[in-house]
Tab-separated table of C-alpha atoms in Angstrom:
chain	number	residue	atom	x	y	z
A	143	MET	CA	-110.269	36.876	74.751
A	144	THR	CA	-111.973	40.230	75.258
A	145	ALA	CA	-114.485	38.985	77.828
A	146	ILE	CA	-115.625	41.202	80.672
A	147	ASP	CA	-113.144	40.751	83.526
A	148	ARG	CA	-114.464	38.533	86.294
A	149	THR	CA	-114.034	41.398	88.735
A	150	GLY	CA	-116.230	43.615	86.566
A	151	THR	CA	-119.776	44.288	87.708
A	152	VAL	CA	-122.667	42.886	85.671
A	153	GLY	CA	-126.016	44.639	85.902
A	154	VAL	CA	-129.262	42.801	85.201
A	155	VAL	CA	-132.413	44.850	84.606
A	156	GLY	CA	-135.690	42.955	84.855
A	157	THR	CA	-136.093	40.365	87.568
A	158	GLY	CA	-138.497	37.803	86.129
A	159	THR	CA	-137.519	34.208	85.478
A	160	MET	CA	-135.094	35.117	82.697
A	161	GLY	CA	-133.493	38.001	84.571
A	162	GLN	CA	-132.968	35.818	87.634
A	163	GLY	CA	-131.457	33.081	85.473
A	164	ILE	CA	-129.012	35.451	83.761
A	165	ALA	CA	-128.046	36.905	87.145
A	166	GLN	CA	-127.327	33.400	88.444
A	167	VAL	CA	-125.140	32.604	85.431
A	168	ALA	CA	-123.089	35.812	85.838
A	169	LEU	CA	-122.863	35.314	89.593
A	170	LEU	CA	-121.506	31.763	89.345
A	171	ALA	CA	-119.015	32.969	86.732
A	172	GLY	CA	-117.500	35.114	89.486
A	173	HIS	CA	-118.919	38.577	88.769
A	174	PRO	CA	-120.379	41.053	91.208
A	175	VAL	CA	-124.018	41.288	90.103
A	176	ARG	CA	-126.446	44.166	90.578
A	177	LEU	CA	-130.152	43.455	90.163
A	178	TYR	CA	-132.527	46.297	89.287
A	179	ASP	CA	-136.249	46.390	88.613
A	180	VAL	CA	-138.498	49.419	88.212
A	181	ALA	CA	-141.087	47.860	90.556
A	182	PRO	CA	-140.234	48.636	94.207
A	183	GLY	CA	-139.105	45.604	96.195
A	184	ARG	CA	-138.938	43.299	93.200
A	185	ALA	CA	-135.135	43.340	92.916
A	186	GLY	CA	-134.813	42.264	96.539
A	187	ALA	CA	-137.309	39.447	96.078
A	188	ALA	CA	-135.444	38.319	92.949
A	189	ALA	CA	-132.147	38.312	94.852
A	190	ASP	CA	-133.724	36.087	97.500
A	191	ALA	CA	-134.957	33.740	94.758
A	192	VAL	CA	-131.476	33.519	93.218
A	193	LEU	CA	-129.946	32.784	96.613
A	194	ALA	CA	-132.535	30.049	97.172
A	195	ARG	CA	-131.459	28.484	93.882
A	196	LEU	CA	-127.842	28.538	95.081
A	197	ASP	CA	-128.920	26.759	98.251
A	198	ARG	CA	-130.474	24.004	96.141
A	199	LEU	CA	-127.253	23.716	94.108
A	200	VAL	CA	-125.342	23.174	97.347
A	201	GLU	CA	-127.833	20.478	98.372
A	202	LYS	CA	-127.286	18.740	95.042
A	203	GLY	CA	-123.515	18.975	95.374
A	204	ARG	CA	-123.095	21.198	92.326
A	205	ILE	CA	-121.389	24.028	94.217
A	206	THR	CA	-119.687	24.101	97.596
A	207	PRO	CA	-120.956	26.026	100.642
A	208	ALA	CA	-117.926	28.321	100.275
A	209	GLU	CA	-118.858	29.109	96.673
A	210	ARG	CA	-122.394	29.864	97.770
A	211	GLU	CA	-121.225	32.251	100.488
A	212	ALA	CA	-118.913	34.036	98.046
A	213	ALA	CA	-121.789	34.399	95.588
A	214	TYR	CA	-124.044	35.731	98.367
A	215	ALA	CA	-121.521	38.494	98.967
A	216	ARG	CA	-121.388	39.468	95.282
A	217	LEU	CA	-125.157	39.781	94.723
A	218	ASP	CA	-126.657	43.200	95.360
A	219	PRO	CA	-130.216	44.350	94.597
A	220	VAL	CA	-130.377	48.100	93.920
A	221	GLY	CA	-133.383	50.366	94.181
A	222	ASP	CA	-132.335	52.911	91.571
A	223	ILE	CA	-130.847	52.695	88.101
A	224	ALA	CA	-127.954	54.825	89.330
A	225	GLY	CA	-126.822	51.760	91.245
A	226	LEU	CA	-125.613	50.320	87.916
A	227	ALA	CA	-123.155	53.168	87.311
A	228	ASP	CA	-120.007	51.051	87.677
A	229	ALA	CA	-121.258	48.105	85.584
A	230	GLN	CA	-119.092	46.886	82.718
A	231	LEU	CA	-122.033	44.986	81.236
A	232	VAL	CA	-125.769	45.542	81.662
A	233	VAL	CA	-128.161	42.867	80.401
A	234	GLU	CA	-131.793	43.911	79.933
A	235	ALA	CA	-134.522	41.308	80.436
A	236	ILE	CA	-137.688	43.378	80.761
A	237	LEU	CA	-141.002	42.981	78.932
A	238	GLU	CA	-140.994	42.657	75.144
A	239	ASP	CA	-141.982	46.237	74.395
A	240	LEU	CA	-139.850	48.345	72.055
A	241	VAL	CA	-140.643	51.718	73.640
A	242	ALA	CA	-139.967	50.406	77.143
A	243	LYS	CA	-136.618	48.969	76.088
A	244	GLN	CA	-135.604	52.156	74.270
A	245	GLN	CA	-136.479	54.233	77.335
A	246	LEU	CA	-134.470	51.930	79.576
A	247	PHE	CA	-131.348	52.041	77.395
A	248	THR	CA	-131.654	55.810	76.987
A	249	ALA	CA	-131.663	56.098	80.788
A	250	LEU	CA	-128.753	53.662	81.131
A	251	GLU	CA	-126.706	55.680	78.660
A	252	THR	CA	-126.764	58.637	81.076
A	253	VAL	CA	-125.653	56.460	84.000
A	254	VAL	CA	-123.028	53.936	82.889
A	255	SER	CA	-119.488	54.601	81.703
A	256	GLY	CA	-118.614	55.062	78.053
A	257	ASP	CA	-117.080	51.584	77.755
A	258	CYS	CA	-119.987	49.702	79.359
A	259	LEU	CA	-121.476	47.051	77.072
A	260	LEU	CA	-125.271	47.183	76.806
A	261	ALA	CA	-127.095	43.945	75.962
A	262	THR	CA	-130.721	43.047	75.361
A	263	ASN	CA	-132.142	39.588	75.893
A	264	THR	CA	-135.001	40.248	73.453
A	265	SER	CA	-136.251	37.242	71.519
A	266	SER	CA	-138.609	39.017	69.133
A	267	LEU	CA	-137.671	42.677	68.774
A	268	SER	CA	-135.062	44.284	66.555
A	269	VAL	CA	-131.729	44.985	68.259
A	270	THR	CA	-131.226	47.727	65.677
A	271	ALA	CA	-134.500	49.399	66.647
A	272	ILE	CA	-133.764	49.126	70.380
A	273	ALA	CA	-130.374	50.797	69.874
A	274	GLY	CA	-131.708	53.344	67.406
A	275	ALA	CA	-132.703	55.839	70.112
A	276	LEU	CA	-129.205	55.988	71.640
A	277	ARG	CA	-126.347	58.399	71.085
A	278	ARG	CA	-123.936	55.445	70.884
A	279	PRO	CA	-125.830	52.515	69.375
A	280	GLY	CA	-122.591	50.706	68.532
A	281	ARG	CA	-122.247	49.269	72.033
A	282	VAL	CA	-125.682	47.630	72.026
A	283	VAL	CA	-125.779	43.921	71.258
A	284	GLY	CA	-128.281	41.119	71.608
A	285	LEU	CA	-127.527	38.405	74.176
A	286	HIS	CA	-130.426	36.019	73.729
A	287	PHE	CA	-130.367	33.372	76.446
A	288	PHE	CA	-132.736	30.414	76.368
A	289	ASN	CA	-134.956	29.526	79.296
A	290	PRO	CA	-133.899	28.285	81.806
A	291	ALA	CA	-130.729	30.333	81.381
A	292	PRO	CA	-128.645	28.465	84.010
A	293	LEU	CA	-129.275	25.111	82.301
A	294	LEU	CA	-129.441	25.720	78.548
A	295	PRO	CA	-126.035	26.339	76.947
A	296	LEU	CA	-127.001	28.329	73.864
A	297	VAL	CA	-126.693	32.120	73.654
A	298	GLU	CA	-127.408	33.959	70.395
A	299	VAL	CA	-125.103	36.970	70.092
A	300	VAL	CA	-126.969	39.355	67.821
A	301	SER	CA	-125.344	42.244	65.991
A	302	GLY	CA	-127.670	45.110	65.111
A	303	SER	CA	-127.023	47.231	62.052
A	304	ALA	CA	-125.008	49.706	64.139
A	305	THR	CA	-123.342	47.245	66.544
A	306	ASP	CA	-119.554	47.616	66.657
A	307	GLU	CA	-117.637	44.452	65.848
A	308	ALA	CA	-115.631	44.912	69.051
A	309	ALA	CA	-118.850	44.995	71.103
A	310	ALA	CA	-120.156	41.802	69.482
A	311	THR	CA	-116.827	40.055	70.052
A	312	ARG	CA	-116.760	41.161	73.686
A	313	ALA	CA	-120.288	39.853	74.217
A	314	TYR	CA	-119.422	36.554	72.493
A	315	ASP	CA	-116.278	36.045	74.555
A	316	THR	CA	-118.110	36.915	77.772
A	317	ALA	CA	-120.825	34.333	77.086
A	318	ALA	CA	-118.128	31.740	76.373
A	319	ALA	CA	-116.308	32.644	79.591
A	320	TRP	CA	-119.566	32.039	81.455
A	321	GLY	CA	-119.570	28.453	80.184
A	322	LYS	CA	-122.163	29.044	77.488
A	323	THR	CA	-122.038	28.121	73.798
A	324	PRO	CA	-122.443	31.411	71.929
A	325	VAL	CA	-123.316	31.716	68.252
A	326	ARG	CA	-123.158	34.875	66.171
A	327	CYS	CA	-126.050	36.076	64.072
A	328	ALA	CA	-127.357	39.150	62.312
A	329	ASP	CA	-130.332	41.164	63.512
A	330	THR	CA	-133.080	39.401	61.586
A	331	PRO	CA	-136.595	38.467	62.747
A	332	GLY	CA	-136.383	35.435	65.037
A	333	PHE	CA	-132.556	35.473	64.921
A	334	ILE	CA	-131.470	31.853	64.264
A	335	VAL	CA	-133.578	29.487	66.348
A	336	ASN	CA	-136.953	31.221	66.298
A	337	ARG	CA	-136.593	31.851	62.567
A	338	LEU	CA	-135.447	28.406	61.469
A	339	ALA	CA	-137.701	26.394	63.787
A	340	ARG	CA	-140.943	27.671	62.241
A	341	PRO	CA	-141.377	24.771	59.734
A	342	PHE	CA	-141.152	22.186	62.517
A	343	TYR	CA	-144.408	23.534	63.921
A	344	ALA	CA	-145.990	24.849	60.731
A	345	GLU	CA	-145.781	21.647	58.696
A	346	ALA	CA	-147.199	19.539	61.516
A	347	PHE	CA	-150.095	21.938	62.016
A	348	ARG	CA	-150.772	22.018	58.288
A	349	LEU	CA	-150.788	18.212	58.134
A	350	HIS	CA	-153.320	18.209	60.961
A	351	GLU	CA	-155.467	20.804	59.165
A	352	GLU	CA	-155.381	18.610	56.044
A	353	ARG	CA	-156.447	15.608	58.152
A	354	ALA	CA	-153.352	13.680	57.120
A	355	ALA	CA	-153.073	12.278	60.640
A	356	ASP	CA	-154.008	13.138	64.202
A	357	PRO	CA	-151.629	15.103	66.479
A	358	ALA	CA	-150.509	12.068	68.493
A	359	THR	CA	-149.547	10.187	65.323
A	360	ILE	CA	-147.699	13.150	63.787
A	361	ASP	CA	-145.770	13.606	67.029
A	362	ALA	CA	-144.910	9.911	67.199
A	363	VAL	CA	-143.640	9.794	63.611
A	364	LEU	CA	-141.434	12.862	64.122
A	365	ARG	CA	-140.047	11.411	67.354
A	366	GLU	CA	-139.685	7.731	66.494
A	367	CYS	CA	-138.862	8.065	62.801
A	368	GLY	CA	-137.437	11.603	62.525
A	369	GLY	CA	-135.430	11.423	65.737
A	370	PHE	CA	-136.754	14.659	67.241
A	371	ARG	CA	-136.824	14.839	71.041
A	372	MET	CA	-140.479	15.910	71.166
A	373	GLY	CA	-143.233	16.232	68.599
A	374	PRO	CA	-144.497	19.732	67.713
A	375	PHE	CA	-147.915	19.259	69.318
A	376	GLU	CA	-146.599	18.138	72.695
A	377	LEU	CA	-143.783	20.687	72.526
A	378	THR	CA	-146.071	23.656	71.880
A	379	ASP	CA	-148.337	22.447	74.684
A	380	LEU	CA	-145.252	22.629	76.919
A	381	ILE	CA	-144.136	26.036	75.623
A	382	GLY	CA	-147.667	27.446	75.693
A	383	GLN	CA	-149.825	27.773	72.587
A	384	ASP	CA	-150.211	31.500	73.207
A	385	VAL	CA	-146.439	31.984	73.435
A	386	ASN	CA	-145.592	29.844	70.406
A	387	GLU	CA	-148.330	31.374	68.266
A	388	ALA	CA	-147.235	34.899	69.246
A	389	VAL	CA	-143.654	34.164	68.166
A	390	THR	CA	-144.849	32.686	64.863
A	391	ARG	CA	-147.092	35.670	64.213
A	392	SER	CA	-144.314	38.118	65.157
A	393	VAL	CA	-141.841	36.519	62.734
A	394	TRP	CA	-144.497	36.377	59.972
A	395	GLU	CA	-145.355	40.058	60.401
A	396	ALA	CA	-141.678	41.050	60.599
A	397	PHE	CA	-141.150	39.349	57.226
A	398	PHE	CA	-144.058	41.330	55.755
A	399	GLN	CA	-146.347	38.288	55.866
A	400	ASP	CA	-144.087	36.068	53.784
A	401	PRO	CA	-146.082	32.855	53.025
A	402	LYS	CA	-143.167	30.727	54.259
A	403	PHE	CA	-143.939	31.921	57.798
A	404	THR	CA	-147.754	31.842	57.685
A	405	PRO	CA	-149.256	31.014	61.112
A	406	SER	CA	-151.674	28.139	61.668
A	407	MET	CA	-155.413	28.768	61.827
A	408	ALA	CA	-155.835	25.647	63.979
A	409	GLN	CA	-153.353	26.970	66.521
A	410	ARG	CA	-155.042	30.382	66.505
A	411	ARG	CA	-158.331	28.698	67.395
A	412	LEU	CA	-156.651	26.948	70.339
A	413	VAL	CA	-155.378	30.282	71.617
A	414	GLU	CA	-158.776	31.932	71.167
A	415	ALA	CA	-160.369	29.096	73.134
A	416	GLY	CA	-157.916	29.551	75.996
A	417	ARG	CA	-156.428	26.102	75.393
A	418	HIS	CA	-152.837	27.157	75.976
A	419	GLY	CA	-151.391	23.753	76.806
A	420	ARG	CA	-150.100	22.339	80.071
A	421	LYS	CA	-150.466	25.591	81.994
A	422	SER	CA	-154.199	25.815	81.199
A	423	GLY	CA	-154.886	22.088	81.493
A	424	ARG	CA	-155.746	21.699	77.813
A	425	GLY	CA	-154.020	22.329	74.503
A	426	TRP	CA	-153.702	19.873	71.654
A	427	PHE	CA	-153.908	17.282	74.433
A	428	GLY	CA	-155.608	17.234	77.810
A	429	TYR	CA	-153.664	17.615	81.065
A	430	GLY	CA	-156.411	17.738	83.674
A	431	GLU	CA	-156.934	15.120	86.355
A	432	GLY	CA	-157.454	11.737	84.753
A	433	ALA	CA	-156.607	13.004	81.266
A	434	GLN	CA	-154.921	10.464	79.027
A	435	LYS	CA	-152.815	11.398	76.052
A	436	PRO	CA	-154.181	9.844	72.833
A	437	GLU	CA	-152.131	6.984	71.403
A	438	PRO	CA	-150.711	7.271	67.884
A	439	HIS	CA	-152.365	5.292	65.119
A	440	THR	CA	-150.447	2.035	64.793
A	441	ALA	CA	-151.288	-0.657	62.254
A	442	GLU	CA	-152.141	-4.158	63.419
A	443	GLN	CA	-149.712	-6.975	62.702
A	444	CYS	CA	-149.639	-8.033	59.052
A	445	LYS	CA	-147.840	-10.788	57.156
A	446	ALA	CA	-144.608	-9.788	55.457
A	447	PRO	CA	-143.979	-10.831	51.841
A	448	ASP	CA	-141.576	-13.724	51.277
A	449	THR	CA	-139.751	-11.862	48.532
A	450	VAL	CA	-139.431	-8.335	47.128
A	451	ARG	CA	-137.670	-6.866	44.127
A	452	ILE	CA	-135.572	-3.708	44.484
A	453	HIS	CA	-135.031	-1.723	41.324
A	454	ALA	CA	-132.063	0.661	41.314
A	455	GLY	CA	-130.965	2.483	44.461
A	456	LEU	CA	-133.183	3.874	47.207
A	457	GLY	CA	-131.257	7.087	47.834
A	458	PRO	CA	-131.401	8.113	51.529
A	459	ALA	CA	-133.166	4.789	52.255
A	460	ALA	CA	-130.463	2.605	50.654
A	461	VAL	CA	-129.866	0.686	53.902
A	462	LEU	CA	-133.316	-0.896	53.570
A	463	ARG	CA	-131.896	-3.418	51.094
A	464	GLU	CA	-129.561	-4.801	53.756
A	465	MET	CA	-132.230	-4.672	56.436
A	466	ILE	CA	-134.730	-6.593	54.332
A	467	THR	CA	-132.160	-9.282	53.569
A	468	GLU	CA	-131.212	-9.486	57.255
A	469	ALA	CA	-134.906	-9.997	58.094
A	470	GLY	CA	-134.895	-13.182	56.008
A	471	ILE	CA	-136.875	-11.786	53.077
A	472	GLU	CA	-135.522	-12.656	49.647
A	473	VAL	CA	-134.387	-9.627	47.655
A	474	THR	CA	-134.019	-9.689	43.885
A	475	GLY	CA	-133.398	-6.976	41.336
A	476	ASP	CA	-130.786	-4.475	40.286
A	477	GLY	CA	-129.257	-2.511	43.150
A	478	ALA	CA	-127.043	-0.253	41.060
A	479	PRO	CA	-127.253	3.509	41.595
A	480	GLU	CA	-130.401	4.743	39.978
A	481	PRO	CA	-130.527	6.707	36.748
A	482	SER	CA	-134.073	7.363	37.942
A	483	ARG	CA	-135.735	6.938	41.320
A	484	GLY	CA	-135.601	3.397	42.645
A	485	PHE	CA	-138.365	1.393	44.302
A	486	ILE	CA	-139.218	-1.772	46.212
A	487	ALA	CA	-141.687	-3.953	44.310
A	488	LEU	CA	-144.073	-6.158	46.257
A	489	PRO	CA	-145.033	-9.562	44.790
A	490	ASP	CA	-148.179	-8.103	43.160
A	491	GLY	CA	-146.151	-5.327	41.497
A	492	THR	CA	-147.147	-2.504	43.851
A	493	ARG	CA	-144.216	-0.132	44.270
A	494	LEU	CA	-142.891	1.181	47.585
A	495	THR	CA	-140.983	4.423	47.134
A	496	LEU	CA	-139.379	6.926	49.458
A	497	THR	CA	-141.549	10.024	49.366
A	498	ASP	CA	-140.341	12.600	46.867
A	499	GLY	CA	-142.696	15.407	47.878
A	500	SER	CA	-145.543	14.311	45.618
A	501	ALA	CA	-148.629	12.309	46.541
A	502	ALA	CA	-148.570	8.566	45.879
A	503	THR	CA	-151.779	8.836	43.825
A	504	THR	CA	-150.049	11.134	41.332
A	505	ASP	CA	-147.206	8.681	40.685
A	506	PRO	CA	-147.216	7.814	36.963
A	507	ALA	CA	-146.352	4.195	37.810
A	508	GLY	CA	-149.879	3.662	39.130
A	509	ASN	CA	-150.215	1.523	42.244
A	510	CYS	CA	-147.763	3.082	44.655
A	511	ILE	CA	-147.134	3.301	48.397
A	512	ARG	CA	-144.874	5.994	49.789
A	513	PHE	CA	-142.777	5.561	52.936
A	514	ASP	CA	-141.394	8.458	54.926
A	515	LEU	CA	-137.855	9.687	55.465
A	516	ALA	CA	-136.114	8.488	58.635
A	517	LEU	CA	-133.190	9.963	60.524
A	518	ASP	CA	-131.744	6.444	60.661
A	519	TYR	CA	-133.728	3.550	59.241
A	520	ARG	CA	-131.924	1.056	61.465
A	521	THR	CA	-132.678	2.776	64.765
A	522	ALA	CA	-136.090	4.216	63.862
A	523	THR	CA	-138.887	2.435	65.712
A	524	ARG	CA	-141.755	3.741	63.584
A	525	ILE	CA	-142.377	4.447	59.904
A	526	ALA	CA	-145.234	6.198	58.146
A	527	LEU	CA	-146.835	4.837	54.964
A	528	ALA	CA	-149.239	6.512	52.554
A	529	SER	CA	-150.855	4.632	49.675
A	530	SER	CA	-152.299	5.795	46.418
A	531	ASP	CA	-156.082	5.672	46.073
A	532	THR	CA	-155.846	2.671	43.721
A	533	VAL	CA	-153.743	0.396	45.942
A	534	ARG	CA	-155.587	-2.744	47.053
A	535	PRO	CA	-155.887	-3.388	50.816
A	536	ALA	CA	-153.894	-6.608	50.483
A	537	ALA	CA	-150.932	-4.720	49.001
A	538	LEU	CA	-150.998	-2.142	51.806
A	539	GLN	CA	-151.072	-4.956	54.363
A	540	SER	CA	-148.072	-6.538	52.659
A	541	ALA	CA	-146.171	-3.237	52.858
A	542	ILE	CA	-147.092	-2.880	56.527
A	543	GLY	CA	-145.871	-6.426	57.183
A	544	LEU	CA	-142.590	-5.695	55.388
A	545	PHE	CA	-141.712	-2.809	57.693
A	546	GLN	CA	-142.979	-4.679	60.730
A	547	ALA	CA	-140.534	-7.456	59.836
A	548	LEU	CA	-137.811	-4.790	60.062
A	549	GLY	CA	-138.850	-4.077	63.652
A	550	LYS	CA	-140.920	-0.958	62.974
A	551	GLN	CA	-144.318	0.103	64.168
A	552	VAL	CA	-146.281	1.407	61.191
A	553	SER	CA	-148.566	4.419	61.019
A	554	VAL	CA	-150.680	4.678	57.878
A	555	ILE	CA	-151.483	8.294	57.065
A	556	ASP	CA	-153.467	9.959	54.312
A	557	ASP	CA	-151.839	10.414	50.926
A	558	VAL	CA	-150.421	13.918	51.415
A	559	PRO	CA	-147.457	15.337	49.479
A	560	GLY	CA	-144.172	14.937	51.313
A	561	MET	CA	-145.670	12.932	54.187
A	562	ILE	CA	-144.447	14.016	57.675
A	563	VAL	CA	-140.702	13.776	58.273
A	564	ALA	CA	-139.588	14.415	54.693
A	565	ARG	CA	-141.486	17.661	54.190
A	566	THR	CA	-140.508	18.920	57.649
A	567	VAL	CA	-136.819	18.182	57.181
A	568	ALA	CA	-136.763	19.549	53.623
A	569	MET	CA	-138.244	22.831	54.851
A	570	LEU	CA	-135.812	23.027	57.783
A	571	VAL	CA	-132.867	22.441	55.466
A	572	ASP	CA	-134.079	25.065	53.005
A	573	PHE	CA	-134.676	27.647	55.755
A	574	ALA	CA	-131.130	27.036	56.996
A	575	VAL	CA	-129.570	27.256	53.531
A	576	ASP	CA	-131.510	30.456	52.865
A	577	ALA	CA	-130.307	31.907	56.192
A	578	VAL	CA	-126.695	31.251	55.193
A	579	GLY	CA	-127.303	32.876	51.818
A	580	ARG	CA	-128.780	35.960	53.471
A	581	GLY	CA	-125.914	36.310	55.923
A	582	VAL	CA	-127.992	35.556	59.014
A	583	ALA	CA	-125.283	33.301	60.439
A	584	GLY	CA	-122.531	30.916	59.399
A	585	PRO	CA	-123.221	27.213	58.748
A	586	GLN	CA	-121.564	25.985	61.946
A	587	ASP	CA	-123.401	28.523	64.101
A	588	ILE	CA	-126.719	27.568	62.505
A	589	ASP	CA	-126.271	23.857	63.121
A	590	THR	CA	-125.028	24.473	66.668
A	591	ALA	CA	-127.978	26.749	67.431
A	592	MET	CA	-130.572	24.267	66.213
A	593	ARG	CA	-129.018	21.327	68.047
A	594	LEU	CA	-128.651	23.166	71.346
A	595	GLY	CA	-131.550	25.612	71.141
A	596	VAL	CA	-134.310	23.188	70.167
A	597	ASN	CA	-132.625	19.788	70.611
A	598	TYR	CA	-132.739	18.765	66.960
A	599	PRO	CA	-131.083	15.382	66.388
A	600	ARG	CA	-128.890	16.842	63.665
A	601	GLY	CA	-128.089	20.334	62.437
A	602	PRO	CA	-130.280	21.139	59.395
A	603	LEU	CA	-127.289	21.900	57.170
A	604	GLU	CA	-125.556	18.694	58.216
A	605	TRP	CA	-128.802	16.840	57.517
A	606	GLY	CA	-129.074	18.525	54.127
A	607	ASP	CA	-125.515	17.514	53.238
A	608	GLU	CA	-126.326	13.896	54.069
A	609	LEU	CA	-129.534	13.870	52.032
A	610	GLY	CA	-127.978	15.817	49.175
A	611	ALA	CA	-129.094	19.186	47.877
A	612	PRO	CA	-130.735	17.669	44.745
A	613	TRP	CA	-132.983	15.431	46.884
A	614	VAL	CA	-134.079	18.302	49.136
A	615	ARG	CA	-134.660	20.589	46.156
A	616	ASP	CA	-136.753	17.980	44.337
A	617	VAL	CA	-138.919	17.321	47.391
A	618	LEU	CA	-139.618	21.045	47.691
A	619	ARG	CA	-140.258	21.437	43.970
A	620	ASN	CA	-142.806	18.630	44.098
A	621	LEU	CA	-144.449	20.157	47.184
A	622	HIS	CA	-144.519	23.493	45.383
A	623	GLY	CA	-146.143	21.846	42.388
A	624	ALA	CA	-148.663	19.954	44.493
A	625	TYR	CA	-149.799	22.974	46.497
A	626	GLY	CA	-149.089	25.768	44.030
A	627	ALA	CA	-147.920	27.834	46.989
A	628	PRO	CA	-144.749	29.940	47.242
A	629	ARG	CA	-144.306	28.536	50.755
A	630	TYR	CA	-142.558	25.488	49.290
A	631	ALA	CA	-140.485	27.125	46.549
A	632	PRO	CA	-136.852	26.094	47.152
A	633	SER	CA	-134.477	28.955	47.903
A	634	PRO	CA	-132.124	30.168	45.147
A	635	LEU	CA	-129.033	29.052	47.066
A	636	LEU	CA	-130.405	25.531	47.520
A	637	CYS	CA	-131.098	25.325	43.774
A	638	ARG	CA	-127.542	26.510	43.029
A	639	ARG	CA	-126.060	23.905	45.340
A	640	ALA	CA	-128.207	21.171	43.832
A	641	ALA	CA	-127.183	22.118	40.310
A	642	ALA	CA	-123.512	22.178	41.305
A	643	ASP	CA	-123.781	18.753	42.949
A	644	GLU	CA	-125.434	17.284	39.858
A	645	ARG	CA	-122.687	18.653	37.618
A	646	LEU	CA	-120.020	17.138	39.858
A	647	LEU	CA	-121.757	13.747	39.781
A	648	SER	CA	-122.083	13.801	36.001
A	649	SER	CA	-118.490	14.913	35.322
C-alpha cells in the first residue's frame, strides 16, 4: 500500500456539497483536514456544515461521541492557500472551469511540497489539460467522487497523459484506505461512468421522440423488465435535466460530435423551457402540489392460448419454454438449439420472437410479434410487446394473455427496432466493449464502475458475456440497418469477439 499516511494532512479546495463530502470522508479516515475556499468566510461555514453532519452520525449511532470530538480537532478551515503548505494530498472541488482549475493548481504548486499529490474531482474536464499548465504535471491525478461522497463507494482514479504511475497508484490506494471502491481509468471524455451511461438516457429519449411509448411506460419496462433501479426519465428528473443534458453535450463535443453521443432534442427543449425536474417542480413528470406521476401503459387482461408451439431455441429467452409449461399451457415443437432464430407459434400461426434489433413488420415470416429482452424472465414483472402492422388484434390479445399467464404485466409499444431493453442493453454492452478496446479501463473496473456508479443490475460486460457477443452484434447490425445511422454500428472489438465465439461454436 502506498496510501497517504493517516497522519498526513489532506487539503480540500472548494467547499460546496462535493468539497464538504470529500472533507468528511478524509476526516473520518483519520486525516487532519484543511478546508480552503477563495470566498471569504466560506471555508468556516463549510467546516460548520461538516461538523453538523458528524453530529447527525452520532445521533444515528454510526460514530461515537469520542470519534466526533477527535474529528472536530482535526478539521481546520484556512483563510489562505498558504495554509495548505504541509498537505500530502490536495483535492480540488471547485467550479468546472478549466482556466480556474489551472490557476488553482499553478498556485498550489508554489505552496505545497514536492511530494504532495494533487487531485482534481472534475467530472467533465480533461485531467491532462488541467495538469498541462504545471511544471510537474506527473503528480496530478483525477479523483472523481460521486455525490454524495460520504455515501457512494465509487471513486474513478483518472490518469492524465502525463500522470506518473506512482501518483495514480498512491491515489488509488488512498481511496481504498478511505473505505471507497476505486477504479482506474484513462483520461477520456466522461471517464467510465459518464461515458458509458449515455445510451441509457439516449435510447429512452429517442424512443420517446419516435413515439414508441410514453416516458412512464419506458421507465417501467426498463425497471420491471430490464432490472434497472430507476428509469431514465425519472432519473434525469432527479439529477436535473440541465445537469444531465450538459454532461451529454460535453461528452458529445469532446468526442468531436460523434453520432454515438448525440444529445436529445426533446431533452434540450425541456431545459430551454426551464423544466429541470424535481428541483423546478416539472421535468418529464410533474412534482408540484397535487401532481401525480402518469401510470405506464398496461394491457387489460386477455385469455391465454391453451397450447403453443416452440420451434428451435429462444436464445436469451430459453427459460420461457419451462415457464410456459409450468403455467399449464401445452408446449409442442422442437426445442433443440436453433440453426436459425427460434420462435413461439400461437395457435393461428402468428410468431412471437425475441427482438433481434429489427422491426416486427420487416420480419420475412409475415405475422410477427416481438417481445423484449429481460434481465431475468422469471423475476421480471413486466414485458413489452410490439406487433407487426399485419397482426390481427385477436393474435395480439393471445400473446398478451400468454405473458400474463406467466405473471407479467404487459406493455404494448409501437413497432420500433430493438424495442426498449434490448436496444439499450446492446448499446451499453457495445460502449463497454469499445472502452476496453480503447484502453479506457479494464473489464473488471468497467463493470464495477457501472454497478456502483449508476446502480446497474449487472455490469455491461458481464451482461454481454451472458447474452453472447454474436447476439449483441446482430441486434446492433439490425438497428444500424433499420436506421442507417452510424450510431448503431457495432464496434470492431465486439465484431471480433462475435466472430471468435461463432468459430468456437462451429468447431
